[in-house]
mmCIF file of C-alpha atoms in Angstrom:
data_model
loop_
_atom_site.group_PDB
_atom_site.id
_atom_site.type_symbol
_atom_site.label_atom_id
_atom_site.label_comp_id
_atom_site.label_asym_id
_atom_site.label_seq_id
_atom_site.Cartn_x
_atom_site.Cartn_y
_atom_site.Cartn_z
ATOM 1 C CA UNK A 1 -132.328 69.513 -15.505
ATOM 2 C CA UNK A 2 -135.749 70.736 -13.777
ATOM 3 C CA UNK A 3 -135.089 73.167 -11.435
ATOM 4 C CA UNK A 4 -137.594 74.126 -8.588
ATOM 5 C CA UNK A 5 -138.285 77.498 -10.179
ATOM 6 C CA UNK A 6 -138.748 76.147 -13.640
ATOM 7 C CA UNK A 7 -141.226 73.728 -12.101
ATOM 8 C CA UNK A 8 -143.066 76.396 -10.480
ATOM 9 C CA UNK A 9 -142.944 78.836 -13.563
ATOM 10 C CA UNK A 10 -145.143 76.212 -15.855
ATOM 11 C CA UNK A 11 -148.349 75.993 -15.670
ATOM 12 C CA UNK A 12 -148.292 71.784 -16.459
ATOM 13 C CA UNK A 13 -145.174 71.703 -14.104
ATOM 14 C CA UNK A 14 -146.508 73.457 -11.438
ATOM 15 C CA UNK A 15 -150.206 71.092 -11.447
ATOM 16 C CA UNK A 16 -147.729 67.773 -11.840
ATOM 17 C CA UNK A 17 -146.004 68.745 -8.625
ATOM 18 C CA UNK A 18 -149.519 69.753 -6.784
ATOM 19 C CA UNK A 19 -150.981 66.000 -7.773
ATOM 20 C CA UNK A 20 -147.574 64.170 -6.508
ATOM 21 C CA UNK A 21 -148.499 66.252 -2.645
ATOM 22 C CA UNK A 22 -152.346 65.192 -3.225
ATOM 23 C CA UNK A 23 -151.334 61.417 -3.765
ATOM 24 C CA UNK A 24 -148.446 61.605 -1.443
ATOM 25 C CA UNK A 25 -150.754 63.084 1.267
ATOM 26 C CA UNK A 26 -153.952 60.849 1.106
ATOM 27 C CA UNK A 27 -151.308 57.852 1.268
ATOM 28 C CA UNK A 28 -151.474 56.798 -2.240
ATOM 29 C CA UNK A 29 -147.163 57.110 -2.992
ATOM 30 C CA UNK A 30 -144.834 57.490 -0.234
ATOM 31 C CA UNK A 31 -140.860 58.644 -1.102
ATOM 32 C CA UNK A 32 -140.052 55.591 0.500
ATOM 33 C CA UNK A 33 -141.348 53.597 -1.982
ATOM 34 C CA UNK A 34 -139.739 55.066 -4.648
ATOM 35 C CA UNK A 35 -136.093 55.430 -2.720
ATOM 36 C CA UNK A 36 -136.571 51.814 -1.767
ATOM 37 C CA UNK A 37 -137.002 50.360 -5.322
ATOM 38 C CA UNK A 38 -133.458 52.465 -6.400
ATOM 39 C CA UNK A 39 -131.598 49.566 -4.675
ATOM 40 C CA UNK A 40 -134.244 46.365 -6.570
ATOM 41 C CA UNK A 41 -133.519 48.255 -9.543
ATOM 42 C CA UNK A 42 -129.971 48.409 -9.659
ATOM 43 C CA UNK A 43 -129.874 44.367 -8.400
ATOM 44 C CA UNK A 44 -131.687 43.805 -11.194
ATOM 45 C CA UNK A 45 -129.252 45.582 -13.480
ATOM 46 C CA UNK A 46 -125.970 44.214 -12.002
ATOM 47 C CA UNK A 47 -128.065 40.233 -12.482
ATOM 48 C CA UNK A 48 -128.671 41.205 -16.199
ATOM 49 C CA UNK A 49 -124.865 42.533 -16.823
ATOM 50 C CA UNK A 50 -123.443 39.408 -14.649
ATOM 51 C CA UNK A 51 -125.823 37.415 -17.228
ATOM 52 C CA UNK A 52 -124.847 38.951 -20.065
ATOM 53 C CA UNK A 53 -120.732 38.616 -19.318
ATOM 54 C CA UNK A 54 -121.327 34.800 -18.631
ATOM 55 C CA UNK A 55 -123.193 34.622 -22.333
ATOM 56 C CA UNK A 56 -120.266 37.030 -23.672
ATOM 57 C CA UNK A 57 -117.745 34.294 -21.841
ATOM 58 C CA UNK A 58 -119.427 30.985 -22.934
ATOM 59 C CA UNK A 59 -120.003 32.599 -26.854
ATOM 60 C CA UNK A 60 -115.785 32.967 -26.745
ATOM 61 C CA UNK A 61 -115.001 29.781 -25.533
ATOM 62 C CA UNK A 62 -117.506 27.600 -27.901
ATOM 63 C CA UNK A 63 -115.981 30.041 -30.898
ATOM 64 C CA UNK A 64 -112.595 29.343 -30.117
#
């Protein structure tokens, strides 16, 4: 796990974190963005293992 002091300790760390203000403060990323695609994201996963059970399901029955 990245800690806040690691990230400020190293060198690439440290200019990482100082582009994601830049971007964040000329408007290019917001945190919402990000926090709001958490919730698309995990929809999407839950679809795909709903998906996946029904193929599971259908594979049992046609095998017998």
């Amino acid at each position: 796990m990245f800690t806040k002091c690691l990230i400020l300790s190293v060198e690439i760390f440290c200019r990482f974190l100082e582009f994601f203000k830049l971007e964040n403060e000329i408007g290019n990323i917001t945190r919402q963005e990000a926090v709001s695609m958490l919730n698309q994201l995990n929809n999407s996963w839950r679809e795909r293992k709903v998906q996946g059970e029904e193929q599971n399901s259908k594979r049992k029955i046609l095998m017998g």
